[in-house]
Structure formats: C-alpha cells, structure tokens
Amino acid sequence: MRAVFHRIDTQHTGEVDARDLTLALRRDPVVATFMHERFKIQEDDDEYVTLQHIFTTIDTKHKEGTIKEAEFEGYFFVHAKTGFSPQTSSH
C-alpha cells in the first residue's frame, strides 16, 4: 500500500489530491489495478465509482481535499483484500 501511495505522490509531499490520483490512474497500471480492484471501478458498470467517492471514503478525518499517506494506508489496511502485491519499482 505504501508503494502504491508513493507512485501516486510523485512530488513526495506526503499527500495526494484528485489531480495526482487522476494522473496516476491514467499513467500507472499498478495504481490503476490497485484502485480498480478495491473500488471495483469498471467502465461498463452503471454505478461506477467516482474520484469524489474515493476521496470521501478515504479522507474521513480531515476532509480537506487531500489524502495523507497515513489515511491511505489506514483505509486500505483495514479494507485489504488478499492476493494483491503492488510492484515497488518505478514506472
């Protein structure tokens, strides 16, 4: 989970916003796979998950439009699914 967050946080600030996540989802297959598996994001699904939903779900403490590394890890640690091991090499 930490490796995925670091792939999204390309500026190494310790937090990501919707733009960071959008770019990572489009450019990084590891991030896309990780997020799609956990939020069941499917293009042909009538009830797809929006970035706003992802942010509101993960950013439960601060509601400031960014997700801190601890929030990201905490959310996915609690809601972890087995069988996914993100690559840690850079893209």
XYZ file of C-alpha atoms in Angstrom:
91
model
C 0.000 0.000 0.000
C 2.852 2.342 0.793
C 4.418 1.603 -2.597
C 1.160 2.466 -4.374
C 0.799 5.727 -2.447
C 4.347 6.704 -3.386
C 3.552 6.028 -7.038
C 0.636 8.494 -6.767
C 2.598 11.040 -4.702
C 5.135 11.859 -7.399
C 6.060 15.180 -5.734
C 6.841 13.398 -2.431
C 4.710 15.721 -0.291
C 3.120 13.003 1.836
C -0.351 13.761 0.488
C -2.218 13.478 -2.801
C -5.131 15.320 -4.318
C -7.648 14.406 -7.007
C -5.316 15.581 -9.776
C -2.492 13.361 -8.513
C -4.812 10.374 -8.363
C -6.292 11.070 -11.794
C -2.861 11.280 -13.411
C -1.673 8.122 -11.658
C -4.786 6.185 -12.673
C -4.215 7.158 -16.304
C -0.454 6.678 -16.435
C 0.431 3.935 -13.981
C -1.009 0.444 -14.474
C -0.010 -0.618 -10.940
C -2.027 2.225 -9.385
C -4.919 1.605 -11.760
C -5.024 -2.100 -10.917
C -4.803 -1.442 -7.182
C -7.625 1.119 -7.196
C -9.828 -0.769 -9.658
C -9.657 -3.948 -7.581
C -10.504 -2.219 -4.339
C -13.233 0.113 -5.567
C -14.490 -2.190 -8.318
C -14.108 0.580 -10.883
C -15.445 -0.665 -14.187
C -16.033 1.413 -17.267
C -19.067 -0.600 -18.360
C -20.691 -0.537 -14.913
C -23.722 1.721 -14.480
C -22.709 2.519 -10.926
C -19.051 3.326 -11.321
C -17.087 4.876 -8.510
C -16.054 8.498 -8.881
C -12.903 10.166 -7.612
C -15.085 12.152 -5.247
C -16.358 8.917 -3.726
C -12.811 7.618 -3.330
C -11.709 10.808 -1.604
C -14.698 10.973 0.726
C -14.240 7.340 1.612
C -10.532 7.582 2.409
C -10.298 11.177 3.705
C -12.531 10.588 6.697
C -10.620 12.656 9.234
C -9.652 15.921 7.616
C -11.989 16.458 4.648
C -9.508 18.868 3.113
C -9.390 17.548 -0.441
C -6.152 15.663 0.033
C -5.345 12.207 1.264
C -2.364 11.844 3.544
C -0.181 8.750 3.371
C -1.374 7.547 6.796
C -5.038 7.868 5.733
C -4.381 5.960 2.509
C -2.532 3.163 4.249
C -5.010 3.045 7.126
C -8.002 2.739 4.822
C -6.504 0.005 2.657
C -5.014 -1.867 5.606
C -8.468 -2.153 7.184
C -10.140 -2.989 3.864
C -7.327 -5.103 2.429
C -8.055 -7.910 0.033
C -5.586 -10.717 -0.147
C -3.704 -11.619 -3.264
C -2.525 -8.201 -4.461
C 1.089 -7.221 -4.176
C 1.904 -3.966 -5.998
C 5.223 -3.681 -7.769
C 7.601 -1.359 -5.992
C 9.726 -0.423 -8.997
C 9.203 2.968 -10.552
C 7.232 3.327 -13.778
